[in-house]
Amino acid sequence: KASPLPIKLEVITRSIDVDGKAAKVFGLVGPDMKHGFTLVENLNYEVELKNNLAEETMIHWHGLTPKWEMDGVPGMPMPMLKAGETRTFLLPSGASGTHWMHAHTLQEQALLAAPLIVSPSRKRDEQNVVSLLHDFSFKSPDELLAGLKSGTMGRMSHSMMQGMRGNGMQMQGMDHSKMRSTGSDMMGMDLNDIEYDAYLANDRTLNDPEVVQVEKGGIVRLHIIN
């Protein structure tokens, strides 16, 4: 069954506040300028995706099962969406569930991702709350990748671990002897490979969290996208 109207989705550049510091990131907004969108289960949708960036991009519909050529992985087989280009995707919503849509490029690290929720066709007396979690760095995705390739990130994690041990902190159940290898430093997986500047939930940090008002005694369906 087809949906009544096409959905217009735009890839944009936006600015968010991360602990008092402005950050330029990407985003995916629907016709109401809301981040992401909600579909109804078991319908076929037309989504008009417009690229407002000054660079190429492509969006993958994570959790949906369109025809393979509409899947949104660059070059498989669709080429990247050029700057200013609009392309139509045919998406079956499938069963209700919690999904997301994101770039299958380094742009995902710059927050090019958004919730994609499929709701039941029968209305339920409940409040839906969606939380998209994301790692954030003020460094560009290219800088982060270069650090991973050079091993800089791993050495930083190694030094952090050594500092923790010096302060008497231990990770329970971890056999540190198995984490050493001859001739190379294998300690890069102790903590994160990347030291992120913040961890976000709907673009907000723990210092400035989103507060959701709920009805006392009401039913709340929490969609957590990690």
PDB file of C-alpha atoms in Angstrom:
ATOM      1  CA  LYS A   1       0.000   0.000   0.000  1.00  0.00           C
ATOM      2  CA  ALA A   2       1.341   3.409  -0.991  1.00  0.00           C
ATOM      3  CA  SER A   3       1.645   6.360   1.388  1.00  0.00           C
ATOM      4  CA  PRO A   4      -0.487   9.421   0.513  1.00  0.00           C
ATOM      5  CA  LEU A   5       2.262  11.986  -0.132  1.00  0.00           C
ATOM      6  CA  PRO A   6       6.017  11.950  -0.800  1.00  0.00           C
ATOM      7  CA  ILE A   7       8.224  12.863   2.146  1.00  0.00           C
ATOM      8  CA  LYS A   8      10.758  15.605   1.593  1.00  0.00           C
ATOM      9  CA  LEU A   9      14.037  15.071   3.455  1.00  0.00           C
ATOM     10  CA  GLU A  10      16.978  17.464   3.336  1.00  0.00           C
ATOM     11  CA  VAL A  11      20.650  17.049   4.193  1.00  0.00           C
ATOM     12  CA  ILE A  12      21.764  20.269   5.860  1.00  0.00           C
ATOM     13  CA  THR A  13      24.638  21.949   7.652  1.00  0.00           C
ATOM     14  CA  ARG A  14      23.761  23.230  11.109  1.00  0.00           C
ATOM     15  CA  SER A  15      25.348  24.526  14.288  1.00  0.00           C
ATOM     16  CA  ILE A  16      24.883  23.028  17.750  1.00  0.00           C
ATOM     17  CA  ASP A  17      26.152  24.018  21.191  1.00  0.00           C
ATOM     18  CA  VAL A  18      28.439  21.501  22.861  1.00  0.00           C
ATOM     19  CA  ASP A  19      29.178  22.553  26.433  1.00  0.00           C
ATOM     20  CA  GLY A  20      29.182  26.234  25.508  1.00  0.00           C
ATOM     21  CA  LYS A  21      31.182  25.859  22.303  1.00  0.00           C
ATOM     22  CA  ALA A  22      29.652  26.118  18.833  1.00  0.00           C
ATOM     23  CA  ALA A  23      30.087  23.134  16.548  1.00  0.00           C
ATOM     24  CA  LYS A  24      29.326  22.922  12.842  1.00  0.00           C
ATOM     25  CA  VAL A  25      27.727  19.573  12.013  1.00  0.00           C
ATOM     26  CA  PHE A  26      25.417  17.948   9.472  1.00  0.00           C
ATOM     27  CA  GLY A  27      21.776  16.969   9.849  1.00  0.00           C
ATOM     28  CA  LEU A  28      18.723  15.344   8.246  1.00  0.00           C
ATOM     29  CA  VAL A  29      15.446  17.255   8.529  1.00  0.00           C
ATOM     30  CA  GLY A  30      11.942  16.456   7.339  1.00  0.00           C
ATOM     31  CA  PRO A  31       9.231  18.793   6.029  1.00  0.00           C
ATOM     32  CA  ASP A  32       8.543  20.177   9.521  1.00  0.00           C
ATOM     33  CA  MET A  33      12.298  20.829  10.012  1.00  0.00           C
ATOM     34  CA  LYS A  34      12.284  18.132  12.685  1.00  0.00           C
ATOM     35  CA  HIS A  35      15.347  15.894  12.872  1.00  0.00           C
ATOM     36  CA  GLY A  36      14.415  12.588  11.230  1.00  0.00           C
ATOM     37  CA  PHE A  37      10.866  11.357  10.648  1.00  0.00           C
ATOM     38  CA  THR A  38       8.262   8.742  11.541  1.00  0.00           C
ATOM     39  CA  LEU A  39       6.642   6.335   9.081  1.00  0.00           C
ATOM     40  CA  VAL A  40       3.566   4.146   9.510  1.00  0.00           C
ATOM     41  CA  GLU A  41       4.105   0.406   9.271  1.00  0.00           C
ATOM     42  CA  ASN A  42       3.485  -1.635   6.117  1.00  0.00           C
ATOM     43  CA  LEU A  43       3.309   1.285   3.697  1.00  0.00           C
ATOM     44  CA  ASN A  44       5.436   2.131   0.665  1.00  0.00           C
ATOM     45  CA  TYR A  45       6.910   5.620   0.789  1.00  0.00           C
ATOM     46  CA  GLU A  46       8.459   7.989  -1.701  1.00  0.00           C
ATOM     47  CA  VAL A  47      11.226   9.995  -0.058  1.00  0.00           C
ATOM     48  CA  GLU A  48      12.656  12.967  -1.945  1.00  0.00           C
ATOM     49  CA  LEU A  49      16.172  13.426  -0.600  1.00  0.00           C
ATOM     50  CA  LYS A  50      17.811  16.804  -1.305  1.00  0.00           C
ATOM     51  CA  ASN A  51      21.497  17.447  -0.697  1.00  0.00           C
ATOM     52  CA  ASN A  52      21.989  21.016   0.549  1.00  0.00           C
ATOM     53  CA  LEU A  53      25.665  20.455   1.318  1.00  0.00           C
ATOM     54  CA  ALA A  54      28.549  21.821  -0.717  1.00  0.00           C
ATOM     55  CA  GLU A  55      29.838  18.254  -1.113  1.00  0.00           C
ATOM     56  CA  GLU A  56      28.568  14.843  -2.182  1.00  0.00           C
ATOM     57  CA  THR A  57      26.710  12.582   0.220  1.00  0.00           C
ATOM     58  CA  MET A  58      24.489   9.507   0.424  1.00  0.00           C
ATOM     59  CA  ILE A  59      22.019   8.233   3.035  1.00  0.00           C
ATOM     60  CA  HIS A  60      21.484   4.610   4.092  1.00  0.00           C
ATOM     61  CA  TRP A  61      18.074   3.607   5.506  1.00  0.00           C
ATOM     62  CA  HIS A  62      19.239   1.442   8.395  1.00  0.00           C
ATOM     63  CA  GLY A  63      16.575  -1.113   9.335  1.00  0.00           C
ATOM     64  CA  LEU A  64      14.428  -0.780   6.209  1.00  0.00           C
ATOM     65  CA  THR A  65      14.561  -3.239   3.312  1.00  0.00           C
ATOM     66  CA  PRO A  66      14.146  -1.365   0.012  1.00  0.00           C
ATOM     67  CA  LYS A  67      15.299  -2.813  -3.296  1.00  0.00           C
ATOM     68  CA  TRP A  68      19.060  -3.137  -3.152  1.00  0.00           C
ATOM     69  CA  GLU A  69      19.694  -0.282  -5.578  1.00  0.00           C
ATOM     70  CA  MET A  70      17.816   2.060  -3.193  1.00  0.00           C
ATOM     71  CA  ASP A  71      19.743   0.956  -0.088  1.00  0.00           C
ATOM     72  CA  GLY A  72      21.928   4.064   0.031  1.00  0.00           C
ATOM     73  CA  VAL A  73      25.448   2.651   0.082  1.00  0.00           C
ATOM     74  CA  PRO A  74      27.592   4.824  -2.262  1.00  0.00           C
ATOM     75  CA  GLY A  75      28.397   3.162  -5.558  1.00  0.00           C
ATOM     76  CA  MET A  76      26.261   0.079  -4.874  1.00  0.00           C
ATOM     77  CA  PRO A  77      25.007   0.881  -7.446  1.00  0.00           C
ATOM     78  CA  MET A  78      23.829   4.481  -6.989  1.00  0.00           C
ATOM     79  CA  PRO A  79      26.459   7.213  -7.259  1.00  0.00           C
ATOM     80  CA  MET A  80      26.807   9.789  -4.501  1.00  0.00           C
ATOM     81  CA  LEU A  81      24.225  12.562  -4.356  1.00  0.00           C
ATOM     82  CA  LYS A  82      25.862  15.690  -5.769  1.00  0.00           C
ATOM     83  CA  ALA A  83      25.674  19.095  -4.105  1.00  0.00           C
ATOM     84  CA  GLY A  84      22.213  20.548  -4.753  1.00  0.00           C
ATOM     85  CA  GLU A  85      20.876  17.302  -6.236  1.00  0.00           C
ATOM     86  CA  THR A  86      17.509  15.748  -5.325  1.00  0.00           C
ATOM     87  CA  ARG A  87      16.813  12.043  -5.706  1.00  0.00           C
ATOM     88  CA  THR A  88      13.709   9.950  -5.021  1.00  0.00           C
ATOM     89  CA  PHE A  89      13.899   6.730  -2.995  1.00  0.00           C
ATOM     90  CA  LEU A  90      11.132   4.116  -2.737  1.00  0.00           C
ATOM     91  CA  LEU A  91      11.058   2.761   0.801  1.00  0.00           C
ATOM     92  CA  PRO A  92       8.802   0.074   2.292  1.00  0.00           C
ATOM     93  CA  SER A  93       8.339   0.855   5.992  1.00  0.00           C
ATOM     94  CA  GLY A  94       7.899  -2.787   7.036  1.00  0.00           C
ATOM     95  CA  ALA A  95       6.945  -3.672  10.608  1.00  0.00           C
ATOM     96  CA  SER A  96       6.948  -1.111  13.402  1.00  0.00           C
ATOM     97  CA  GLY A  97      10.305  -0.537  15.069  1.00  0.00           C
ATOM     98  CA  THR A  98      13.154   1.788  15.960  1.00  0.00           C
ATOM     99  CA  HIS A  99      15.632   2.490  13.145  1.00  0.00           C
ATOM    100  CA  TRP A 100      17.921   5.267  11.961  1.00  0.00           C
ATOM    101  CA  MET A 101      19.224   6.767   8.731  1.00  0.00           C
ATOM    102  CA  HIS A 102      22.836   7.821   8.264  1.00  0.00           C
ATOM    103  CA  ALA A 103      25.618   8.533   5.811  1.00  0.00           C
ATOM    104  CA  HIS A 104      27.718   5.538   4.799  1.00  0.00           C
ATOM    105  CA  THR A 105      30.691   7.920   4.689  1.00  0.00           C
ATOM    106  CA  LEU A 106      32.883   9.751   7.213  1.00  0.00           C
ATOM    107  CA  GLN A 107      30.098  12.367   7.343  1.00  0.00           C
ATOM    108  CA  GLU A 108      28.273  10.142   9.851  1.00  0.00           C
ATOM    109  CA  GLN A 109      30.977  11.076  12.374  1.00  0.00           C
ATOM    110  CA  ALA A 110      29.913  14.713  11.857  1.00  0.00           C
ATOM    111  CA  LEU A 111      26.363  13.801  12.999  1.00  0.00           C
ATOM    112  CA  LEU A 112      24.887  13.051   9.582  1.00  0.00           C
ATOM    113  CA  ALA A 113      22.324  10.692  11.105  1.00  0.00           C
ATOM    114  CA  ALA A 114      18.743  10.908  12.321  1.00  0.00           C
ATOM    115  CA  PRO A 115      15.988   8.769  13.850  1.00  0.00           C
ATOM    116  CA  LEU A 116      13.778   6.725  11.531  1.00  0.00           C
ATOM    117  CA  ILE A 117      10.819   5.438  13.526  1.00  0.00           C
ATOM    118  CA  VAL A 118       8.132   3.109  12.145  1.00  0.00           C
ATOM    119  CA  SER A 119       4.938   3.357  14.174  1.00  0.00           C
ATOM    120  CA  PRO A 120       2.046   0.864  14.370  1.00  0.00           C
ATOM    121  CA  SER A 121      -0.905   1.532  12.061  1.00  0.00           C
ATOM    122  CA  ARG A 122      -3.251   1.290  15.039  1.00  0.00           C
ATOM    123  CA  LYS A 123      -2.925   4.249  17.392  1.00  0.00           C
ATOM    124  CA  ARG A 124      -1.814   3.444  20.922  1.00  0.00           C
ATOM    125  CA  ASP A 125      -2.398   5.522  24.033  1.00  0.00           C
ATOM    126  CA  GLU A 126       1.248   6.172  24.770  1.00  0.00           C
ATOM    127  CA  GLN A 127       3.874   8.882  24.535  1.00  0.00           C
ATOM    128  CA  ASN A 128       6.839   8.237  22.244  1.00  0.00           C
ATOM    129  CA  VAL A 129      10.244   9.583  23.297  1.00  0.00           C
ATOM    130  CA  VAL A 130      13.185   9.186  20.893  1.00  0.00           C
ATOM    131  CA  SER A 131      16.827   9.519  21.943  1.00  0.00           C
ATOM    132  CA  LEU A 132      19.631   9.349  19.358  1.00  0.00           C
ATOM    133  CA  LEU A 133      23.035   8.812  20.994  1.00  0.00           C
ATOM    134  CA  HIS A 134      26.203   9.977  19.268  1.00  0.00           C
ATOM    135  CA  ASP A 135      29.922  10.317  19.943  1.00  0.00           C
ATOM    136  CA  PHE A 136      31.199  13.826  19.215  1.00  0.00           C
ATOM    137  CA  SER A 137      34.580  15.372  18.484  1.00  0.00           C
ATOM    138  CA  PHE A 138      35.513  18.915  17.514  1.00  0.00           C
ATOM    139  CA  LYS A 139      38.110  17.363  15.218  1.00  0.00           C
ATOM    140  CA  SER A 140      37.031  16.664  11.650  1.00  0.00           C
ATOM    141  CA  PRO A 141      36.289  13.045  10.662  1.00  0.00           C
ATOM    142  CA  ASP A 142      39.369  13.124   8.417  1.00  0.00           C
ATOM    143  CA  GLU A 143      41.551  14.115  11.388  1.00  0.00           C
ATOM    144  CA  LEU A 144      40.111  11.308  13.495  1.00  0.00           C
ATOM    145  CA  LEU A 145      40.732   8.749  10.752  1.00  0.00           C
ATOM    146  CA  ALA A 146      44.295   9.992  10.263  1.00  0.00           C
ATOM    147  CA  GLY A 147      44.902   9.594  14.006  1.00  0.00           C
ATOM    148  CA  LEU A 148      43.623   6.016  13.936  1.00  0.00           C
ATOM    149  CA  LYS A 149      45.832   5.154  10.974  1.00  0.00           C
ATOM    150  CA  SER A 150      48.928   6.698  12.552  1.00  0.00           C
ATOM    151  CA  GLY A 151      48.384   4.948  15.885  1.00  0.00           C
ATOM    152  CA  THR A 152      48.230   8.254  17.780  1.00  0.00           C
ATOM    153  CA  MET A 153      44.838   7.430  19.265  1.00  0.00           C
ATOM    154  CA  GLY A 154      46.035   4.072  20.543  1.00  0.00           C
ATOM    155  CA  ARG A 155      49.099   5.578  22.236  1.00  0.00           C
ATOM    156  CA  MET A 156      46.877   8.157  23.931  1.00  0.00           C
ATOM    157  CA  SER A 157      44.640   5.395  25.270  1.00  0.00           C
ATOM    158  CA  HIS A 158      47.744   3.512  26.422  1.00  0.00           C
ATOM    159  CA  SER A 159      49.007   6.494  28.387  1.00  0.00           C
ATOM    160  CA  MET A 160      45.566   6.986  29.930  1.00  0.00           C
ATOM    161  CA  MET A 161      45.516   3.357  31.041  1.00  0.00           C
ATOM    162  CA  GLN A 162      48.978   3.644  32.544  1.00  0.00           C
ATOM    163  CA  GLY A 163      47.806   6.711  34.458  1.00  0.00           C
ATOM    164  CA  MET A 164      44.812   4.789  35.782  1.00  0.00           C
ATOM    165  CA  ARG A 165      47.064   1.976  36.993  1.00  0.00           C
ATOM    166  CA  GLY A 166      49.374   4.503  38.649  1.00  0.00           C
ATOM    167  CA  ASN A 167      46.406   5.818  40.594  1.00  0.00           C
ATOM    168  CA  GLY A 168      45.554   2.317  41.802  1.00  0.00           C
ATOM    169  CA  MET A 169      42.632   1.816  39.393  1.00  0.00           C
ATOM    170  CA  GLN A 170      42.185  -1.615  37.829  1.00  0.00           C
ATOM    171  CA  MET A 171      39.702  -3.027  35.352  1.00  0.00           C
ATOM    172  CA  GLN A 172      38.080  -6.004  37.027  1.00  0.00           C
ATOM    173  CA  GLY A 173      38.473  -9.357  35.294  1.00  0.00           C
ATOM    174  CA  MET A 174      41.020  -8.102  32.751  1.00  0.00           C
ATOM    175  CA  ASP A 175      44.184 -10.125  32.179  1.00  0.00           C
ATOM    176  CA  HIS A 176      46.639  -7.365  31.272  1.00  0.00           C
ATOM    177  CA  SER A 177      49.361  -9.875  30.380  1.00  0.00           C
ATOM    178  CA  LYS A 178      47.314 -10.987  27.379  1.00  0.00           C
ATOM    179  CA  MET A 179      47.115  -7.420  26.109  1.00  0.00           C
ATOM    180  CA  ARG A 180      50.843  -7.170  25.376  1.00  0.00           C
ATOM    181  CA  SER A 181      52.552  -8.283  22.220  1.00  0.00           C
ATOM    182  CA  THR A 182      56.176  -8.276  21.168  1.00  0.00           C
ATOM    183  CA  GLY A 183      57.318  -5.655  18.712  1.00  0.00           C
ATOM    184  CA  SER A 184      54.065  -3.667  18.647  1.00  0.00           C
ATOM    185  CA  ASP A 185      51.787  -1.715  20.942  1.00  0.00           C
ATOM    186  CA  MET A 186      48.477  -3.542  21.275  1.00  0.00           C
ATOM    187  CA  MET A 187      47.176  -1.387  24.108  1.00  0.00           C
ATOM    188  CA  GLY A 188      45.083   0.866  21.869  1.00  0.00           C
ATOM    189  CA  MET A 189      41.904  -1.056  22.627  1.00  0.00           C
ATOM    190  CA  ASP A 190      42.007  -0.512  26.405  1.00  0.00           C
ATOM    191  CA  LEU A 191      39.556   2.369  26.296  1.00  0.00           C
ATOM    192  CA  ASN A 192      38.165   4.206  23.281  1.00  0.00           C
ATOM    193  CA  ASP A 193      40.292   4.343  20.166  1.00  0.00           C
ATOM    194  CA  ILE A 194      39.208   7.975  19.943  1.00  0.00           C
ATOM    195  CA  GLU A 195      39.073  10.429  22.843  1.00  0.00           C
ATOM    196  CA  TYR A 196      35.772  12.142  22.116  1.00  0.00           C
ATOM    197  CA  ASP A 197      34.986  15.638  23.381  1.00  0.00           C
ATOM    198  CA  ALA A 198      31.408  14.779  24.310  1.00  0.00           C
ATOM    199  CA  TYR A 199      28.735  12.120  24.234  1.00  0.00           C
ATOM    200  CA  LEU A 200      25.414  13.420  22.959  1.00  0.00           C
ATOM    201  CA  ALA A 201      21.772  12.456  23.335  1.00  0.00           C
ATOM    202  CA  ASN A 202      19.656  14.366  20.796  1.00  0.00           C
ATOM    203  CA  ASP A 203      22.554  16.807  20.326  1.00  0.00           C
ATOM    204  CA  ARG A 204      22.670  17.557  24.083  1.00  0.00           C
ATOM    205  CA  THR A 205      25.377  16.750  26.631  1.00  0.00           C
ATOM    206  CA  LEU A 206      24.924  15.593  30.213  1.00  0.00           C
ATOM    207  CA  ASN A 207      25.701  19.155  31.318  1.00  0.00           C
ATOM    208  CA  ASP A 208      22.619  20.369  29.431  1.00  0.00           C
ATOM    209  CA  PRO A 209      20.328  17.356  28.996  1.00  0.00           C
ATOM    210  CA  GLU A 210      16.982  17.281  27.260  1.00  0.00           C
ATOM    211  CA  VAL A 211      14.133  17.085  29.785  1.00  0.00           C
ATOM    212  CA  VAL A 212      10.941  15.376  28.635  1.00  0.00           C
ATOM    213  CA  GLN A 213       7.643  15.961  30.421  1.00  0.00           C
ATOM    214  CA  VAL A 214       5.512  12.843  30.749  1.00  0.00           C
ATOM    215  CA  GLU A 215       2.009  12.272  32.040  1.00  0.00           C
ATOM    216  CA  LYS A 216       1.808  10.798  35.519  1.00  0.00           C
ATOM    217  CA  GLY A 217       0.645   7.192  35.212  1.00  0.00           C
ATOM    218  CA  GLY A 218       0.866   7.328  31.421  1.00  0.00           C
ATOM    219  CA  ILE A 219       2.629   4.869  29.153  1.00  0.00           C
ATOM    220  CA  VAL A 220       5.921   6.007  27.623  1.00  0.00           C
ATOM    221  CA  ARG A 221       7.625   4.155  24.767  1.00  0.00           C
ATOM    222  CA  LEU A 222      11.333   5.015  24.791  1.00  0.00           C
ATOM    223  CA  HIS A 223      13.210   4.598  21.501  1.00  0.00           C
ATOM    224  CA  ILE A 224      16.993   4.558  22.158  1.00  0.00           C
ATOM    225  CA  ILE A 225      19.178   4.637  19.041  1.00  0.00           C
ATOM    226  CA  ASN A 226      22.833   3.925  19.806  1.00  0.00           C
TER     227      ASN A 226
END
